[in-house]
Each structure stands twice: as C-alpha cells, then as structure tokens.
Amino acid sequence: MLLVEDEAAVRLGLRLALEKAGHQVLEAESARAAWPLLKAAEVVVLDWRLPDEPGVSLLDRMREKGLETPVLMLTARGEPKDKVEGLRRGADDYLTKPFLMEELLARLEALLRRARPRRVIQRGPLVLDLDRLEAHLEGRTIPLTRREFELLAFLARRPGRVYTREELLEAVWGEYLGTPRTVDQHILQLREKLGEDPRSPRFLETVRGVGYRFREEG
Ligand code: CA
C-alpha cells in the first residue's frame, strides 16, 4: 500500500504498524512524490493536507486518469466538510486524526478485500469459491466439509489429470493421516452431495487401477 503523508513522525508510526500487520508499504511525503507510485499500490492512505497539493486534488487527478485504486483519506479533527467532500470526490473511506491504529487497519483490510477479485474455480455449472470455501452447483450452495472442499478444489484445478489416492492424501490431508480408503470415502460423499450418477459422473471420475480425476469439459 502507499502512504501519502508529509509528517515524518506520523508516517513512520503508520509504516511500522502496517508492516507489523504484514503489509508492504511505499511512502511519499508529497503529492508529487506519490504520483509515480500510485500504479503500484493496492490501496492508498492519503492525507488531506500535503505541502504541495491538497490530497483531495491528487485524488481528483487519479480518478481522471482512470486509476480506481481504493483511497482512504486522513483528515484533521474538526473538518467535517472535508470528509463529505473527500467522499464525494471519490475517496472510498476516511478517518479523522487522531485515530486508533486498529481502526485504520480494519478499514484498510476491508478496502483490500473489496478491491481484490474473488478467487474462484468455475467448471461448467460448478463454482468453487476459494476464499469462502463454498461450492455452488447450478446456483445452489452445496454443504461440504473442509476436506471435501479441498479435495474437490484440488482435483478441479487440473481437469483431466489423474491422481493416485496417495497423491491426493498427501496433497489434501498433508500427511499420511488416513489410508487410501479415506480418499474413497470422501469421493463417495462428494459424489452424493453433487448428485453424481455413479455410472457417468459429471465431475469426479474413477480411473480404474490408478485413482481419480476431475472430468475434462466437452
Ligand atoms: Ca499533513
């Protein structure tokens, strides 16, 4: 993320807290310094009062250029008009100084979640939401256990590729906690939940003497 703030002490405090929370932080002390860094940022923390240009006018220029990076504006206390104006001009959120670091982090993480495209595997009518660990078939949510979901997602990542039970155990269970029967059991449960016809499954195929694969489309 990019931190645009002219006060060095505030910037340092923010940077340390953000890095501690696992974020990579770029810094700029002015609008001019921020401009070339904007494209690389996933989210921008933008101070209202900068030495060379108001933060909100930098925001205007960003939006004019079609840069839709989420922006959280920082405003000083007692400038209620700033907040409204900032939001109206395209800020995604704002905080009034002084603020709690926890609140800033929570708001930034919410902005990032909204900005990131959801990770999804789609195979015909089957949609696997990898962030929510949810499976949807023809628009219906299929209740799966965590292992069932992981097994299905693992196979669905590479349709057509055959995996042995041992490979699936290692990939999905992580270590030899189960036996090859564990895999068979989970495939059986998955097929039942997905309403598979055992003689011609739509998704989960048995490859005799080898293991299982996710069926290739077409
Ligand atoms: Ca400032």
PDB file of C-alpha atoms and ligand atoms in Angstrom:
ATOM      1  CA  MET A   1       0.000   0.000   0.000  1.00  0.00           C
ATOM      2  CA  LEU A   2       1.013   3.589  -0.442  1.00  0.00           C
ATOM      3  CA  LEU A   3       1.187   6.030   2.438  1.00  0.00           C
ATOM      4  CA  VAL A   4       0.994   9.681   1.422  1.00  0.00           C
ATOM      5  CA  GLU A   5       1.693  11.825   4.473  1.00  0.00           C
ATOM      6  CA  ASP A   6       4.080  14.740   4.929  1.00  0.00           C
ATOM      7  CA  GLU A   7       4.652  14.433   8.677  1.00  0.00           C
ATOM      8  CA  ALA A   8       7.623  12.117   9.050  1.00  0.00           C
ATOM      9  CA  ALA A   9       6.734  11.005  12.592  1.00  0.00           C
ATOM     10  CA  VAL A  10       3.161  10.099  11.636  1.00  0.00           C
ATOM     11  CA  ARG A  11       4.428   8.299   8.538  1.00  0.00           C
ATOM     12  CA  LEU A  12       6.937   6.278  10.499  1.00  0.00           C
ATOM     13  CA  GLY A  13       4.355   5.243  13.103  1.00  0.00           C
ATOM     14  CA  LEU A  14       1.938   4.190  10.386  1.00  0.00           C
ATOM     15  CA  ARG A  15       4.543   2.344   8.400  1.00  0.00           C
ATOM     16  CA  LEU A  16       5.730   0.318  11.393  1.00  0.00           C
ATOM     17  CA  ALA A  17       2.182  -0.634  12.346  1.00  0.00           C
ATOM     18  CA  LEU A  18       1.240  -1.554   8.785  1.00  0.00           C
ATOM     19  CA  GLU A  19       4.381  -3.612   8.279  1.00  0.00           C
ATOM     20  CA  LYS A  20       3.794  -5.394  11.555  1.00  0.00           C
ATOM     21  CA  ALA A  21       0.361  -6.316  10.230  1.00  0.00           C
ATOM     22  CA  GLY A  22       2.047  -7.876   7.190  1.00  0.00           C
ATOM     23  CA  HIS A  23       1.572  -5.111   4.618  1.00  0.00           C
ATOM     24  CA  GLN A  24       4.221  -3.880   2.215  1.00  0.00           C
ATOM     25  CA  VAL A  25       4.398  -0.124   2.480  1.00  0.00           C
ATOM     26  CA  LEU A  26       5.550   2.516  -0.002  1.00  0.00           C
ATOM     27  CA  GLU A  27       5.859   6.070   1.288  1.00  0.00           C
ATOM     28  CA  ALA A  28       5.536   9.529  -0.193  1.00  0.00           C
ATOM     29  CA  GLU A  29       5.801  12.862   1.598  1.00  0.00           C
ATOM     30  CA  SER A  30       4.070  14.899  -1.095  1.00  0.00           C
ATOM     31  CA  ALA A  31       1.575  14.596  -3.913  1.00  0.00           C
ATOM     32  CA  ARG A  32       4.379  14.871  -6.436  1.00  0.00           C
ATOM     33  CA  ALA A  33       6.315  12.017  -4.833  1.00  0.00           C
ATOM     34  CA  ALA A  34       3.147   9.934  -4.627  1.00  0.00           C
ATOM     35  CA  TRP A  35       2.135  10.247  -8.268  1.00  0.00           C
ATOM     36  CA  PRO A  36       4.602   7.761  -9.838  1.00  0.00           C
ATOM     37  CA  LEU A  37       3.943   5.241  -7.049  1.00  0.00           C
ATOM     38  CA  LEU A  38       0.167   5.167  -7.357  1.00  0.00           C
ATOM     39  CA  LYS A  39       0.046   2.473 -10.012  1.00  0.00           C
ATOM     40  CA  ALA A  40       1.981   0.032  -7.851  1.00  0.00           C
ATOM     41  CA  ALA A  41      -0.287   0.435  -4.828  1.00  0.00           C
ATOM     42  CA  GLU A  42      -3.211  -1.833  -3.969  1.00  0.00           C
ATOM     43  CA  VAL A  43      -4.626   0.762  -1.614  1.00  0.00           C
ATOM     44  CA  VAL A  44      -3.677   4.370  -0.762  1.00  0.00           C
ATOM     45  CA  VAL A  45      -3.737   6.158   2.587  1.00  0.00           C
ATOM     46  CA  LEU A  46      -3.940   9.804   1.626  1.00  0.00           C
ATOM     47  CA  ASP A  47      -3.502  12.740   3.957  1.00  0.00           C
ATOM     48  CA  TRP A  48      -5.716  15.729   3.242  1.00  0.00           C
ATOM     49  CA  ARG A  49      -3.063  18.328   3.965  1.00  0.00           C
ATOM     50  CA  LEU A  50       0.074  17.906   1.909  1.00  0.00           C
ATOM     51  CA  PRO A  51       2.712  20.573   1.273  1.00  0.00           C
ATOM     52  CA  ASP A  52       2.367  20.804  -2.489  1.00  0.00           C
ATOM     53  CA  GLU A  53      -1.256  19.983  -3.232  1.00  0.00           C
ATOM     54  CA  PRO A  54      -4.366  19.053  -1.253  1.00  0.00           C
ATOM     55  CA  GLY A  55      -4.795  15.294  -1.003  1.00  0.00           C
ATOM     56  CA  VAL A  56      -8.238  15.611  -2.498  1.00  0.00           C
ATOM     57  CA  SER A  57      -6.881  17.202  -5.662  1.00  0.00           C
ATOM     58  CA  LEU A  58      -4.410  14.325  -6.059  1.00  0.00           C
ATOM     59  CA  LEU A  59      -7.449  12.075  -5.715  1.00  0.00           C
ATOM     60  CA  ASP A  60      -9.196  14.027  -8.483  1.00  0.00           C
ATOM     61  CA  ARG A  61      -6.252  13.533 -10.807  1.00  0.00           C
ATOM     62  CA  MET A  62      -6.140   9.817 -10.020  1.00  0.00           C
ATOM     63  CA  ARG A  63      -9.791   9.315 -10.844  1.00  0.00           C
ATOM     64  CA  GLU A  64      -9.463  11.419 -14.014  1.00  0.00           C
ATOM     65  CA  LYS A  65      -6.680   9.088 -15.134  1.00  0.00           C
ATOM     66  CA  GLY A  66      -8.931   6.119 -14.500  1.00  0.00           C
ATOM     67  CA  LEU A  67      -6.913   4.909 -11.515  1.00  0.00           C
ATOM     68  CA  GLU A  68      -9.524   3.212  -9.355  1.00  0.00           C
ATOM     69  CA  THR A  69      -7.184   2.203  -6.529  1.00  0.00           C
ATOM     70  CA  PRO A  70      -9.113   2.389  -3.235  1.00  0.00           C
ATOM     71  CA  VAL A  71      -8.255   5.519  -1.225  1.00  0.00           C
ATOM     72  CA  LEU A  72      -8.651   6.100   2.477  1.00  0.00           C
ATOM     73  CA  MET A  73      -8.397   9.799   3.302  1.00  0.00           C
ATOM     74  CA  LEU A  74      -6.991  11.097   6.546  1.00  0.00           C
ATOM     75  CA  THR A  75      -8.446  14.376   7.727  1.00  0.00           C
ATOM     76  CA  ALA A  76      -7.711  16.527  10.739  1.00  0.00           C
ATOM     77  CA  ARG A  77     -10.194  16.819  13.552  1.00  0.00           C
ATOM     78  CA  GLY A  78     -12.918  19.408  13.134  1.00  0.00           C
ATOM     79  CA  GLU A  79     -13.032  19.455   9.362  1.00  0.00           C
ATOM     80  CA  PRO A  80     -16.375  17.785   8.789  1.00  0.00           C
ATOM     81  CA  LYS A  81     -16.745  19.391   5.385  1.00  0.00           C
ATOM     82  CA  ASP A  82     -13.531  17.707   4.278  1.00  0.00           C
ATOM     83  CA  LYS A  83     -14.932  14.264   4.926  1.00  0.00           C
ATOM     84  CA  VAL A  84     -18.023  14.853   2.892  1.00  0.00           C
ATOM     85  CA  GLU A  85     -16.084  16.463   0.113  1.00  0.00           C
ATOM     86  CA  GLY A  86     -13.465  13.702   0.095  1.00  0.00           C
ATOM     87  CA  LEU A  87     -16.102  11.004  -0.185  1.00  0.00           C
ATOM     88  CA  ARG A  88     -17.972  12.908  -2.827  1.00  0.00           C
ATOM     89  CA  ARG A  89     -14.814  13.273  -4.857  1.00  0.00           C
ATOM     90  CA  GLY A  90     -14.068   9.583  -4.911  1.00  0.00           C
ATOM     91  CA  ALA A  91     -12.451   8.551  -1.628  1.00  0.00           C
ATOM     92  CA  ASP A  92     -13.568   5.096  -0.513  1.00  0.00           C
ATOM     93  CA  ASP A  93     -13.289   5.786   3.187  1.00  0.00           C
ATOM     94  CA  TYR A  94     -11.903   8.350   5.616  1.00  0.00           C
ATOM     95  CA  LEU A  95     -10.568   8.608   9.148  1.00  0.00           C
ATOM     96  CA  THR A  96     -10.210  11.651  11.335  1.00  0.00           C
ATOM     97  CA  LYS A  97      -6.911  12.204  13.118  1.00  0.00           C
ATOM     98  CA  PRO A  98      -6.176  11.156  15.774  1.00  0.00           C
ATOM     99  CA  PHE A  99      -7.386   7.630  15.165  1.00  0.00           C
ATOM    100  CA  LEU A 100      -6.785   4.180  16.587  1.00  0.00           C
ATOM    101  CA  MET A 101      -4.315   2.137  14.581  1.00  0.00           C
ATOM    102  CA  GLU A 102      -6.629  -0.889  14.909  1.00  0.00           C
ATOM    103  CA  GLU A 103      -9.369   1.063  13.217  1.00  0.00           C
ATOM    104  CA  LEU A 104      -7.130   2.131  10.356  1.00  0.00           C
ATOM    105  CA  LEU A 105      -6.000  -1.470   9.853  1.00  0.00           C
ATOM    106  CA  ALA A 106      -9.539  -2.814   9.919  1.00  0.00           C
ATOM    107  CA  ARG A 107     -10.707  -0.239   7.391  1.00  0.00           C
ATOM    108  CA  LEU A 108      -7.747  -0.844   5.075  1.00  0.00           C
ATOM    109  CA  GLU A 109      -8.283  -4.568   5.176  1.00  0.00           C
ATOM    110  CA  ALA A 110     -11.940  -4.087   4.305  1.00  0.00           C
ATOM    111  CA  LEU A 111     -10.912  -1.930   1.318  1.00  0.00           C
ATOM    112  CA  LEU A 112      -8.428  -4.556   0.180  1.00  0.00           C
ATOM    113  CA  ARG A 113     -10.987  -7.337   0.455  1.00  0.00           C
ATOM    114  CA  ARG A 114     -13.402  -5.379  -1.683  1.00  0.00           C
ATOM    115  CA  ALA A 115     -10.728  -4.495  -4.221  1.00  0.00           C
ATOM    116  CA  ARG A 116      -9.345  -7.989  -4.714  1.00  0.00           C
ATOM    117  CA  PRO A 117     -11.172 -10.132  -7.182  1.00  0.00           C
ATOM    118  CA  ARG A 118     -12.558 -13.181  -5.525  1.00  0.00           C
ATOM    119  CA  ARG A 119     -10.625 -16.357  -6.274  1.00  0.00           C
ATOM    120  CA  VAL A 120     -12.937 -18.771  -7.985  1.00  0.00           C
ATOM    121  CA  ILE A 121     -12.673 -22.010  -9.947  1.00  0.00           C
ATOM    122  CA  GLN A 122     -15.515 -22.478 -12.397  1.00  0.00           C
ATOM    123  CA  ARG A 123     -16.105 -25.781 -14.157  1.00  0.00           C
ATOM    124  CA  GLY A 124     -19.351 -25.713 -16.074  1.00  0.00           C
ATOM    125  CA  PRO A 125     -22.205 -25.421 -13.578  1.00  0.00           C
ATOM    126  CA  LEU A 126     -19.857 -25.950 -10.621  1.00  0.00           C
ATOM    127  CA  VAL A 127     -18.338 -22.880  -8.954  1.00  0.00           C
ATOM    128  CA  LEU A 128     -15.803 -23.154  -6.148  1.00  0.00           C
ATOM    129  CA  ASP A 129     -15.227 -20.010  -4.108  1.00  0.00           C
ATOM    130  CA  LEU A 130     -11.719 -20.456  -2.736  1.00  0.00           C
ATOM    131  CA  ASP A 131     -11.953 -17.537  -0.316  1.00  0.00           C
ATOM    132  CA  ARG A 132     -15.177 -18.624   1.293  1.00  0.00           C
ATOM    133  CA  LEU A 133     -14.583 -22.365   0.840  1.00  0.00           C
ATOM    134  CA  GLU A 134     -18.011 -22.680  -0.708  1.00  0.00           C
ATOM    135  CA  ALA A 135     -19.197 -24.853  -3.561  1.00  0.00           C
ATOM    136  CA  HIS A 136     -22.141 -23.853  -5.723  1.00  0.00           C
ATOM    137  CA  LEU A 137     -23.785 -26.140  -8.236  1.00  0.00           C
ATOM    138  CA  GLU A 138     -26.271 -24.565 -10.637  1.00  0.00           C
ATOM    139  CA  GLY A 139     -26.561 -21.695  -8.201  1.00  0.00           C
ATOM    140  CA  ARG A 140     -27.257 -23.899  -5.165  1.00  0.00           C
ATOM    141  CA  THR A 141     -24.777 -23.967  -2.296  1.00  0.00           C
ATOM    142  CA  ILE A 142     -23.532 -27.492  -1.627  1.00  0.00           C
ATOM    143  CA  PRO A 143     -22.642 -28.017   2.030  1.00  0.00           C
ATOM    144  CA  LEU A 144     -19.178 -29.555   2.068  1.00  0.00           C
ATOM    145  CA  THR A 145     -16.768 -30.269   4.874  1.00  0.00           C
ATOM    146  CA  ARG A 146     -13.411 -28.572   4.691  1.00  0.00           C
ATOM    147  CA  ARG A 147     -11.688 -31.747   3.444  1.00  0.00           C
ATOM    148  CA  GLU A 148     -14.361 -32.443   0.867  1.00  0.00           C
ATOM    149  CA  PHE A 149     -13.997 -28.898  -0.424  1.00  0.00           C
ATOM    150  CA  GLU A 150     -10.227 -29.109  -0.581  1.00  0.00           C
ATOM    151  CA  LEU A 151     -10.294 -32.470  -2.333  1.00  0.00           C
ATOM    152  CA  LEU A 152     -12.793 -31.205  -4.897  1.00  0.00           C
ATOM    153  CA  ALA A 153     -10.879 -27.953  -5.461  1.00  0.00           C
ATOM    154  CA  PHE A 154      -7.586 -29.818  -5.802  1.00  0.00           C
ATOM    155  CA  LEU A 155      -8.976 -32.102  -8.486  1.00  0.00           C
ATOM    156  CA  ALA A 156     -10.891 -29.303 -10.227  1.00  0.00           C
ATOM    157  CA  ARG A 157      -7.737 -27.195 -10.596  1.00  0.00           C
ATOM    158  CA  ARG A 158      -6.464 -29.561 -13.268  1.00  0.00           C
ATOM    159  CA  PRO A 159      -9.264 -31.323 -15.099  1.00  0.00           C
ATOM    160  CA  GLY A 160      -8.149 -34.471 -16.853  1.00  0.00           C
ATOM    161  CA  ARG A 161      -5.091 -35.011 -14.675  1.00  0.00           C
ATOM    162  CA  VAL A 162      -5.250 -38.377 -12.865  1.00  0.00           C
ATOM    163  CA  TYR A 163      -4.149 -38.547  -9.247  1.00  0.00           C
ATOM    164  CA  THR A 164      -3.472 -41.656  -7.199  1.00  0.00           C
ATOM    165  CA  ARG A 165      -5.085 -41.953  -3.781  1.00  0.00           C
ATOM    166  CA  GLU A 166      -1.672 -41.499  -2.215  1.00  0.00           C
ATOM    167  CA  GLU A 167      -1.099 -38.258  -4.099  1.00  0.00           C
ATOM    168  CA  LEU A 168      -4.498 -36.976  -3.027  1.00  0.00           C
ATOM    169  CA  LEU A 169      -3.860 -37.936   0.592  1.00  0.00           C
ATOM    170  CA  GLU A 170      -0.606 -36.065   0.585  1.00  0.00           C
ATOM    171  CA  ALA A 171      -1.983 -33.000  -1.187  1.00  0.00           C
ATOM    172  CA  VAL A 172      -5.211 -32.642   0.741  1.00  0.00           C
ATOM    173  CA  TRP A 173      -4.536 -34.261   4.088  1.00  0.00           C
ATOM    174  CA  GLY A 174      -0.966 -33.041   4.202  1.00  0.00           C
ATOM    175  CA  GLU A 175       0.486 -36.183   5.661  1.00  0.00           C
ATOM    176  CA  TYR A 176      -0.475 -39.802   5.977  1.00  0.00           C
ATOM    177  CA  LEU A 177      -3.267 -39.284   8.448  1.00  0.00           C
ATOM    178  CA  GLY A 178      -5.584 -41.518   6.518  1.00  0.00           C
ATOM    179  CA  THR A 179      -5.485 -44.530   4.267  1.00  0.00           C
ATOM    180  CA  PRO A 180      -6.428 -44.731   0.602  1.00  0.00           C
ATOM    181  CA  ARG A 181      -9.880 -45.673   1.895  1.00  0.00           C
ATOM    182  CA  THR A 182     -10.163 -42.176   3.361  1.00  0.00           C
ATOM    183  CA  VAL A 183      -9.943 -40.760  -0.154  1.00  0.00           C
ATOM    184  CA  ASP A 184     -12.501 -43.234  -1.494  1.00  0.00           C
ATOM    185  CA  GLN A 185     -14.837 -42.326   1.330  1.00  0.00           C
ATOM    186  CA  HIS A 186     -14.578 -38.623   0.591  1.00  0.00           C
ATOM    187  CA  ILE A 187     -15.070 -39.126  -3.146  1.00  0.00           C
ATOM    188  CA  LEU A 188     -18.191 -41.121  -2.338  1.00  0.00           C
ATOM    189  CA  GLN A 189     -19.529 -38.353  -0.105  1.00  0.00           C
ATOM    190  CA  LEU A 190     -18.710 -35.699  -2.683  1.00  0.00           C
ATOM    191  CA  ARG A 191     -20.463 -37.618  -5.435  1.00  0.00           C
ATOM    192  CA  GLU A 192     -23.507 -37.989  -3.286  1.00  0.00           C
ATOM    193  CA  LYS A 193     -23.598 -34.287  -2.429  1.00  0.00           C
ATOM    194  CA  LEU A 194     -23.047 -33.291  -6.055  1.00  0.00           C
ATOM    195  CA  GLY A 195     -25.809 -35.653  -7.175  1.00  0.00           C
ATOM    196  CA  GLU A 196     -23.463 -37.603  -9.418  1.00  0.00           C
ATOM    197  CA  ASP A 197     -24.677 -40.541 -11.451  1.00  0.00           C
ATOM    198  CA  PRO A 198     -22.152 -43.252 -10.447  1.00  0.00           C
ATOM    199  CA  ARG A 199     -22.195 -44.741 -13.960  1.00  0.00           C
ATOM    200  CA  SER A 200     -21.447 -41.487 -15.752  1.00  0.00           C
ATOM    201  CA  PRO A 201     -20.234 -38.886 -13.295  1.00  0.00           C
ATOM    202  CA  ARG A 202     -20.237 -35.278 -14.443  1.00  0.00           C
ATOM    203  CA  PHE A 203     -17.262 -34.267 -12.330  1.00  0.00           C
ATOM    204  CA  LEU A 204     -15.435 -36.963 -10.405  1.00  0.00           C
ATOM    205  CA  GLU A 205     -14.238 -39.887 -12.476  1.00  0.00           C
ATOM    206  CA  THR A 206     -12.672 -43.096 -11.256  1.00  0.00           C
ATOM    207  CA  VAL A 207      -9.690 -44.217 -13.276  1.00  0.00           C
ATOM    208  CA  ARG A 208      -9.516 -47.947 -12.650  1.00  0.00           C
ATOM    209  CA  GLY A 209      -6.355 -49.168 -11.038  1.00  0.00           C
ATOM    210  CA  VAL A 210      -4.986 -45.635 -10.727  1.00  0.00           C
ATOM    211  CA  GLY A 211      -7.155 -43.161  -8.865  1.00  0.00           C
ATOM    212  CA  TYR A 212      -9.370 -40.206  -9.628  1.00  0.00           C
ATOM    213  CA  ARG A 213      -9.634 -37.231 -11.872  1.00  0.00           C
ATOM    214  CA  PHE A 214     -11.877 -34.272 -12.475  1.00  0.00           C
ATOM    215  CA  ARG A 215     -13.569 -34.705 -15.787  1.00  0.00           C
ATOM    216  CA  GLU A 216     -12.487 -32.506 -18.649  1.00  0.00           C
ATOM    217  CA  GLU A 217     -15.228 -30.389 -20.155  1.00  0.00           C
ATOM    218  CA  GLY A 218     -16.570 -31.093 -23.599  1.00  0.00           C
TER     219      GLY A 218
HETATM  220 CA    CA B   1      -0.334  16.552   6.592  1.00  0.00          CA
END
